[in-house]
Coordinates of C-alpha atoms in Angstrom, one line a residue:
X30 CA 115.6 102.1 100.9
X31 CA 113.9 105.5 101.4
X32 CA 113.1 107.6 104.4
X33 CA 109.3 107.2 103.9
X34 CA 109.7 103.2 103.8
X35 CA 112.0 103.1 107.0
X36 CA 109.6 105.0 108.8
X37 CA 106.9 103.1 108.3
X38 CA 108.5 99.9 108.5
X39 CA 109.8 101.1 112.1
X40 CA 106.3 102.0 113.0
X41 CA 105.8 98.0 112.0
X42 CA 108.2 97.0 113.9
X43 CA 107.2 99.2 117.1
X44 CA 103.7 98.1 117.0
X45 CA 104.4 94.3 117.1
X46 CA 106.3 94.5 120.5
X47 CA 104.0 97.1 122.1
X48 CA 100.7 94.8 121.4
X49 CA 99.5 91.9 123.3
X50 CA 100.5 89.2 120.9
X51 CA 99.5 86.3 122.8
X52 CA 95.5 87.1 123.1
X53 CA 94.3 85.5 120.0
X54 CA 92.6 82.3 120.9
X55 CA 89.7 82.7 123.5
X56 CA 89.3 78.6 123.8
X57 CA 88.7 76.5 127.0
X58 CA 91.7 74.2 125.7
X59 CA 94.1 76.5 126.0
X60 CA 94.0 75.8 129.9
X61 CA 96.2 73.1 129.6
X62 CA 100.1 73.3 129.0
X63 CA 101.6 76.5 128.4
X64 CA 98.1 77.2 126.3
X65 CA 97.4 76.8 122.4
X66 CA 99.5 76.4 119.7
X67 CA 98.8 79.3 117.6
X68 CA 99.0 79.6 113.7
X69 CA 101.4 82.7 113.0
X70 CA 102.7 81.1 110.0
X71 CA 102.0 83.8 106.8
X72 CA 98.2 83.8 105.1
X73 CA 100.4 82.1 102.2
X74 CA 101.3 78.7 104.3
X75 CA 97.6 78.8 105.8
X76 CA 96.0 78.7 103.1
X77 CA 98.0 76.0 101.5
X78 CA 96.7 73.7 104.5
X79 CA 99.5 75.1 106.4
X80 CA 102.1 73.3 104.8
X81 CA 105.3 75.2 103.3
X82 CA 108.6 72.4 104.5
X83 CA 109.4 72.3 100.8
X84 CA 107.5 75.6 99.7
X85 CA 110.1 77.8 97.9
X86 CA 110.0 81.7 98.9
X87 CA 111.0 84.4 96.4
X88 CA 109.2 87.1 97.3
X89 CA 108.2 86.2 101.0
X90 CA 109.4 84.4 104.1
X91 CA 108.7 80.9 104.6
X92 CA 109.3 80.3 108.7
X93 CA 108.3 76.6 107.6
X94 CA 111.7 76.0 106.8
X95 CA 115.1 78.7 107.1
X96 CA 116.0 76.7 104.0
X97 CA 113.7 78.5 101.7
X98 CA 115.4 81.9 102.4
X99 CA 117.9 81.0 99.9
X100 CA 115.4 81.3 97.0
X101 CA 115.3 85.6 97.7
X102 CA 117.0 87.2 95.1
X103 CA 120.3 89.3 95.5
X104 CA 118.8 92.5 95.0
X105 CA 115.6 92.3 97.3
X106 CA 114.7 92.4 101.2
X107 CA 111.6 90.6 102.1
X108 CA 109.7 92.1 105.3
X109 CA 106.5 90.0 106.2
X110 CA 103.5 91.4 108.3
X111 CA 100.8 89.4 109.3
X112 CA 97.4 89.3 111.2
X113 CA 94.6 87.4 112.0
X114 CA 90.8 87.2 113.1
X115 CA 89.4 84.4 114.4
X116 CA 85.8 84.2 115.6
X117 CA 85.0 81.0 117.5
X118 CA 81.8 78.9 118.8
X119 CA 81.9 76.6 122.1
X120 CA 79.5 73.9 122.4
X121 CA 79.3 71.7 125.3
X122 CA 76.5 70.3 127.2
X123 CA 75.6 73.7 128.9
X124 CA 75.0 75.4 126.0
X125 CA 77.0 78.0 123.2
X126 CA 79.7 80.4 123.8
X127 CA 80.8 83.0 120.7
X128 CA 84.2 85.0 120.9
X129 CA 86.3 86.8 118.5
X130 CA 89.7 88.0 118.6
X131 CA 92.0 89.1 116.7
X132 CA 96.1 90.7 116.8
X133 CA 99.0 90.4 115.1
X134 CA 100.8 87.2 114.2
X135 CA 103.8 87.8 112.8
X136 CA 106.4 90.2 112.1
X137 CA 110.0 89.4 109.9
X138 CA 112.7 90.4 107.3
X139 CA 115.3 89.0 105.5
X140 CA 118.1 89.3 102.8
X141 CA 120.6 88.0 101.5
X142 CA 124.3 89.2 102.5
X143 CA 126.8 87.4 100.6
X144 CA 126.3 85.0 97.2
X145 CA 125.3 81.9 99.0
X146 CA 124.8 83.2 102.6
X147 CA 121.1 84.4 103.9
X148 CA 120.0 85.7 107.1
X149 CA 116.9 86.6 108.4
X150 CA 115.0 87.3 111.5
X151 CA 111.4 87.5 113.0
X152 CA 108.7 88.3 115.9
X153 CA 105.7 85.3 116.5
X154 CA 103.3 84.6 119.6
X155 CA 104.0 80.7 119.9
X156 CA 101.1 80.2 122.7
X157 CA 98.0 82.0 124.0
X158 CA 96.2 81.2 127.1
X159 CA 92.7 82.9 127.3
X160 CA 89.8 81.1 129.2
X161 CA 87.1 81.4 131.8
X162 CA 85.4 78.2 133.3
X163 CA 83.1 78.2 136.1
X164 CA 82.3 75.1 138.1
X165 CA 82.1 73.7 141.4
X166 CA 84.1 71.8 143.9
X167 CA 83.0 69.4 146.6
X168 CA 83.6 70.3 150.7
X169 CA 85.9 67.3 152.0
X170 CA 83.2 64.9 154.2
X171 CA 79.8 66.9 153.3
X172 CA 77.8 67.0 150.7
X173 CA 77.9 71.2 149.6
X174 CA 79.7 71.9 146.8
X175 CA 81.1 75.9 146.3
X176 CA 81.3 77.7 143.0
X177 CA 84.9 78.0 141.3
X178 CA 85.9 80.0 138.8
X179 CA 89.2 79.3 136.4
X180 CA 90.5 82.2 134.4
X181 CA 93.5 82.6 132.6
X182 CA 95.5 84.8 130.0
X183 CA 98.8 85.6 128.7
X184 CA 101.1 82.7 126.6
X185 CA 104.7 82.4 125.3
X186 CA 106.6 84.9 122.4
X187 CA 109.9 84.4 120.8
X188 CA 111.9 86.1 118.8
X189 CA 114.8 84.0 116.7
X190 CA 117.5 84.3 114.0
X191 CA 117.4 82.5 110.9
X192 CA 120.7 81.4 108.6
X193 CA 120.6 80.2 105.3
X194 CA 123.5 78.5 102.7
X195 CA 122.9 77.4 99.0
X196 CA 125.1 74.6 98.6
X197 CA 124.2 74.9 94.5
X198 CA 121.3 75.4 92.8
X199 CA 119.3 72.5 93.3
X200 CA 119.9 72.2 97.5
X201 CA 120.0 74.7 100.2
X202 CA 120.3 74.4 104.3
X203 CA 119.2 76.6 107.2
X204 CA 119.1 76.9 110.7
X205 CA 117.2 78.8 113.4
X206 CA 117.7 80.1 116.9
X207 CA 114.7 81.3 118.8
X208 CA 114.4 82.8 122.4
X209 CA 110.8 81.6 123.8
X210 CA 109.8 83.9 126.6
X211 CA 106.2 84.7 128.4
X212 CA 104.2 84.7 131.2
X213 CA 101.0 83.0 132.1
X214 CA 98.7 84.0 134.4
X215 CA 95.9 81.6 136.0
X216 CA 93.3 82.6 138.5
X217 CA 90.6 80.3 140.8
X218 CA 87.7 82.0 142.6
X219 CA 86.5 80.5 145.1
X220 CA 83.2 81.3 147.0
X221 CA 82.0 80.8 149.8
X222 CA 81.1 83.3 153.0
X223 CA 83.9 84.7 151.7
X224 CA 85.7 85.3 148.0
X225 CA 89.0 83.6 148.0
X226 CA 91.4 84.2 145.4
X227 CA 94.6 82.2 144.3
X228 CA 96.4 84.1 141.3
X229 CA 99.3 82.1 139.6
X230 CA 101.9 84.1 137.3
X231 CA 104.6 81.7 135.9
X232 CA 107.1 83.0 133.7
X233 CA 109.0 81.1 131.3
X234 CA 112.5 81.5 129.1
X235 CA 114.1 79.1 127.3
X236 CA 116.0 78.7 123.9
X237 CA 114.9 76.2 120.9
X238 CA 117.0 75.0 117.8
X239 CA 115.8 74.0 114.5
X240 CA 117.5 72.6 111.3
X241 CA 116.3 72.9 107.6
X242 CA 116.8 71.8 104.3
X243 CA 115.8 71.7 100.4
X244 CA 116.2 70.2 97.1
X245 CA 114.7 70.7 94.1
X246 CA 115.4 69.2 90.5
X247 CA 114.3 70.0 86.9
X248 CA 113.0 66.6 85.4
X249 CA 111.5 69.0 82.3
X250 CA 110.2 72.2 81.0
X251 CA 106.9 71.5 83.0
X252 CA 107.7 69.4 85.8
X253 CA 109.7 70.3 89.2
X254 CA 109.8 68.5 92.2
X255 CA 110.9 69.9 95.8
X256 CA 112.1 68.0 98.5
X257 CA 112.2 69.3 102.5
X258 CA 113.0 68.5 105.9
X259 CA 113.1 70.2 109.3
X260 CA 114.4 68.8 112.8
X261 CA 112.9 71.1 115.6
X262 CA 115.3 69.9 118.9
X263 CA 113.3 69.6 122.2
X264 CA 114.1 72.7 124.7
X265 CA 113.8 73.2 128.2
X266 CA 111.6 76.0 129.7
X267 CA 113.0 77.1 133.1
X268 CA 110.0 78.8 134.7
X269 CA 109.2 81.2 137.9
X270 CA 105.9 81.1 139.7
X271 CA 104.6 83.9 141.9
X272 CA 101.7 82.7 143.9
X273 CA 99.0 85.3 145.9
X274 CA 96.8 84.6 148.1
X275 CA 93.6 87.5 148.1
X276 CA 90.5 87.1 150.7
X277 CA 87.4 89.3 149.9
X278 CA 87.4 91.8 147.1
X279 CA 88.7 94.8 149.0
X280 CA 92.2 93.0 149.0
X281 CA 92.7 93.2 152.9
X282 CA 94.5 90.2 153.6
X283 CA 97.1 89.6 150.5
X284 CA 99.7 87.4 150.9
X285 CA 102.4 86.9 147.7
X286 CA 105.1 84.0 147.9
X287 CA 107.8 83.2 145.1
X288 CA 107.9 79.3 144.6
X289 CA 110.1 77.1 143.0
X290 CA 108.0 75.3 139.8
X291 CA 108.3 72.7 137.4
X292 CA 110.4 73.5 134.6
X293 CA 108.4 72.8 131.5
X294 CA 110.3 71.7 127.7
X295 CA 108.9 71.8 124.0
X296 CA 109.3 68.4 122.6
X297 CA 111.6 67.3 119.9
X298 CA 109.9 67.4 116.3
X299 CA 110.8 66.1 112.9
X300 CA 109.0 66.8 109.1
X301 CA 109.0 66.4 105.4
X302 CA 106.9 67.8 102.9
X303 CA 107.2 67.6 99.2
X304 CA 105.9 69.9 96.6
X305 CA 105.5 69.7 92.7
X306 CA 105.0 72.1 90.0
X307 CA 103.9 71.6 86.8
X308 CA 103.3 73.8 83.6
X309 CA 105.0 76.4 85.9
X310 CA 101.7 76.9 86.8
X311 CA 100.0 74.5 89.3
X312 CA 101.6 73.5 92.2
X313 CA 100.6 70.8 94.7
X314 CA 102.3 70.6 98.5
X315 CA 102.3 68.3 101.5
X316 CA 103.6 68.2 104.9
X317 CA 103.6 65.7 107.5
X318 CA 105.2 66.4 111.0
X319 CA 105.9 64.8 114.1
X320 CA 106.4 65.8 117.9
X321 CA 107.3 64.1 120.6
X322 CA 105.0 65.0 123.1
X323 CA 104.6 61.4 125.0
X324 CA 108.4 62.2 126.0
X325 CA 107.1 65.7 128.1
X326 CA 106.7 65.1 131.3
X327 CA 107.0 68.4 133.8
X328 CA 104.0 70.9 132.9
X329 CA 101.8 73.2 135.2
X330 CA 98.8 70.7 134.6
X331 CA 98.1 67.2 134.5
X332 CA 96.8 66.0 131.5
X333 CA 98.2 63.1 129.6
X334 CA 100.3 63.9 126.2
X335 CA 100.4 61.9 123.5
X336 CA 102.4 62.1 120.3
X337 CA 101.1 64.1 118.0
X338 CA 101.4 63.8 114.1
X339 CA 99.3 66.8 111.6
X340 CA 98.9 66.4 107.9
X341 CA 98.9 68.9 105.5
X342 CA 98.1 69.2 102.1
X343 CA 97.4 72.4 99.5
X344 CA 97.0 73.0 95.7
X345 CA 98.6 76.5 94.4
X346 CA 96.8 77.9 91.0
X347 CA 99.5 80.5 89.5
X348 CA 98.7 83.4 86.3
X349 CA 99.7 82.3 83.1
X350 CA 103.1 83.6 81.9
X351 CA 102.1 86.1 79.9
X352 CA 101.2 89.9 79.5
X353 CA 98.3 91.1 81.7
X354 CA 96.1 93.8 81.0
X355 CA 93.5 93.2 84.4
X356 CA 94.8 92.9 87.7
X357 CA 92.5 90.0 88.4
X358 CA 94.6 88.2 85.4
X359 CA 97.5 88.4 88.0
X360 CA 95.8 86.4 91.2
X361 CA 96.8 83.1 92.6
X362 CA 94.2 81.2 93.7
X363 CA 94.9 78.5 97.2
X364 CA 93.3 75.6 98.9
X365 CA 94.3 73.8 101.6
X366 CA 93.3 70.6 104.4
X367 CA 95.0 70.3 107.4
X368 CA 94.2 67.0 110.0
X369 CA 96.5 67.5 113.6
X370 CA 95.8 64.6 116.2
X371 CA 96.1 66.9 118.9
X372 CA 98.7 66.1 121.7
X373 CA 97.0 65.8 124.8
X374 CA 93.6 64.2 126.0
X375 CA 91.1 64.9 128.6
X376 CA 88.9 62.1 129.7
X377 CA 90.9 59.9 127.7
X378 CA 89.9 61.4 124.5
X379 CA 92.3 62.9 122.3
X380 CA 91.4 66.3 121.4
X381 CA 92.2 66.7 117.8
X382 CA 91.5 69.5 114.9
X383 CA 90.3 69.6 111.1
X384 CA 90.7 72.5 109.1
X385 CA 90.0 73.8 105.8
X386 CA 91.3 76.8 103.8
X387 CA 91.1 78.9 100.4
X388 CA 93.5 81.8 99.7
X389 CA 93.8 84.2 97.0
X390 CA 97.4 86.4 96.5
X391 CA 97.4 89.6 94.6
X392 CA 100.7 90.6 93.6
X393 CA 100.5 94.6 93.4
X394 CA 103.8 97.1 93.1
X395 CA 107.1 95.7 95.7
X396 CA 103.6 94.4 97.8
X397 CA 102.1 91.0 97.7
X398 CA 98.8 91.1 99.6
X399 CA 97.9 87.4 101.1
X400 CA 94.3 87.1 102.1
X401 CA 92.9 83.4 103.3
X402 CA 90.0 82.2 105.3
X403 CA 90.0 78.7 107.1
X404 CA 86.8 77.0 108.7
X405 CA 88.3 74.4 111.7
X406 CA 86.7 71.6 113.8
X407 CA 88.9 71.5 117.4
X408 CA 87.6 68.2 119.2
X409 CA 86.5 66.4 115.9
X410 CA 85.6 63.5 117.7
X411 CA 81.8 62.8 118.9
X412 CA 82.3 61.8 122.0
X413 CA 84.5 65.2 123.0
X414 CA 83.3 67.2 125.6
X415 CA 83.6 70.5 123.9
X416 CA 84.0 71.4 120.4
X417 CA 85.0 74.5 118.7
X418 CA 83.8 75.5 115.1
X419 CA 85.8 78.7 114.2
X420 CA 86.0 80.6 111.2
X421 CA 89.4 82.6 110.5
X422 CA 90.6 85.4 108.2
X423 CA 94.4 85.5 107.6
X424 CA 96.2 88.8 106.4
X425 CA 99.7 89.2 105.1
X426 CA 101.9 91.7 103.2
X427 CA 104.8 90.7 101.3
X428 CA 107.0 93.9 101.3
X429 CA 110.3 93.8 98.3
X430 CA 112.6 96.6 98.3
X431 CA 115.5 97.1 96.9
X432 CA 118.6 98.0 98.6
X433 CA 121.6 96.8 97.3
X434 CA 121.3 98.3 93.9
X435 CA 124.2 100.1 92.2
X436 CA 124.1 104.0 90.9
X437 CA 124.9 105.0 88.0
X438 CA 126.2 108.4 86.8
X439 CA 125.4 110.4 83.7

């Protein structure tokens, strides 16, 4: 690897931890919980209706499944980089609300370090809390009501390690350690002759496991079939909460006590996906996964969760092996659906999403550049109190490079 790549991959690398990773989704749901869920998987997995359990990964890195590491080639390290813009629209019964954002998603690299061993490594938000919500609240035994203002921000990282072994050709394994870490910070104004304002900052820390695995099998020159599974084990997230206590805006009576808080978890999730090439040229994928939610109990909120199940499904159009004289001869061409039931409800409606994708890949020198756009429906349901319509634009780069290749002398 050369000076001039190092440098700019450590520039990469610097620029992920110094931005606000977390402040992607500027949605009302992401009050509840330890905030929304957010897609950091690569443009690649997006645009393939977010699917990718039994994706293989050449030429980039599948966090789907550690398993899929084991399909980089000897010579080659695999850096990912990816980004997003999302631009959403709130409807409710008081009207429409536009917001845009947009950050980094995703930062990793891996290689491999022996003939069946693979390791790799990797940077994500998991969560983003962003919101503002005014409303009012009633006086106890009158009938005046004062305005109240909810606003939050922040959300959980991690950073984890990824292993990979080829048992033989045809089936791999993996495994994945991840350190989830964050704060969350939630604020209510309250006015009345005076502005009152209670500030919440809860940090959280807590390890999660996950287990992979892969088989694929040959049935002819133009058929494959791939098989995959992941097991995501529940974790426990010990948190700290700070609480102050601010009357009036000039800040002359602050008061700031440390309380004990409920320890919050991630549930326990399980999945499968499946994917099939033919003519080593079309390639179709599902997913389906699981989690536990219904078993979480201990959260910062109180709305009731559910267990949640998402479908995916996406259709991969590869070039034709052959010589190309046009780089639009070289593209790959993606589309995608992806249902999620949501995990929580509000009102006792289940607040769930649809989404659709397309993707195109263009495959340039050591760089594959992954572009996708999704439209979504969160709170698909009619009788939802507020739905989001969002359009999103995903960005990745694929970066190979070569370092374990041998000199030769003249």
């Amino acid at each position: 690897m050369n000076r001039k790549n190092k440098i700019v991959i450590g520039l990469l690398f610097s620029g992920v931890f110094t931005s606000g990773l977390y402040a992607q989704n500027s949605s009302p749901y992401s009050y509840f919980g330890v905030g929304m869920f957010n897609n950091v998987d690569d443009a690649r997995n997006i645009s393939l209706g977010n699917t990718g359990i039994a994706l293989e990964a050449p030429d980039y890195i599948n966090s789907k499944n550690a398993a899929s590491m084991t399909a980089i080639s000897s010579k080659n390290v695999v850096f990912n980089i990816s980004g997003i813009g999302k631009y959403n629209t709130i409807s409710s019964n008081l009207g429409k609300d536009n917001r845009f954002n947009a950050n980094f998603t995703n930062f990793s690299a891996a290689l491999r370090v022996s003939k069946k061993f693979f390791v790799g490594m990797n940077i994500q938000p998991s969560t983003s809390s962003d919101y503002k919500i005014s409303s009012t609240i009633p006086i106890e035994g009158t009938a005046t009501e004062y305005p109240v203002t909810y606003e939050g921000s922040g959300g959980l990282s991690n950073w984890g390690v990824s292993l990979a072994y080829k048992i033989n050709d045809n089936w791999s394994v993996g495994g994945k350690v991840k350190n989830n870490f964050g704060k969350i910070i939630r604020k209510e104004t309250i006015t009345t002759s005076s502005e009152v304002e209670i500030s919440r900052n809860i940090r959280y820390t807590g390890f999660s496991y996950n287990l992979g695995t892969q088989f694929k099998k040959d049935f002819s020159d133009n058929f494959q079939l791939t098989l995959g599974g992941i097991v995501n084990f529940g974790s426990k997230l010990v948190s700290k909460r700070d609480v102050s206590y601010t009357e009036n805006q000039d800040y002359t009576n602050s008061i700031t006590t440390n309380l004990s808080s409920k320890d919050s978890s991630l549930p326990f999730e399980m999945g499968f996906g499946f994917g099939i090439l033919a003519k080593e040229r079309y390639r179709l994928t599902f997913d389906f996964t699981q989690s536990n939610w219904d078993k979480v109990k201990n959260t910062e909120t109180s709305e009731q969760y559910y267990r949640q199940k998402t479908y995916g499904l996406g259709v991969e159009i590869l070039p034709e092996r052959r010589r190309t004289e046009k780089l639009s001869e070289t593209f790959i061409y993606r589309f995608g659906l992806n249902y999620d039931t949501g995990y929580y409800k509000i009102n006792k409606v289940e607040i769930d999403k649809l989404e659709a994708t397309v993707g195109i890949g263009i495959p340039l020198n050591k760089v594959v550049l992954n572009i996708g756009y999704g439209y979504g429906i969160h709170g698909v349901q009619k009788n939802v109190a507020i739905r989001e319509n969002y359009h999103m634009l995903n960005i990745s780069m694929n970066i190979l490079d070569t370092w374990f290749k041998k000199r030769y002398l003249d």
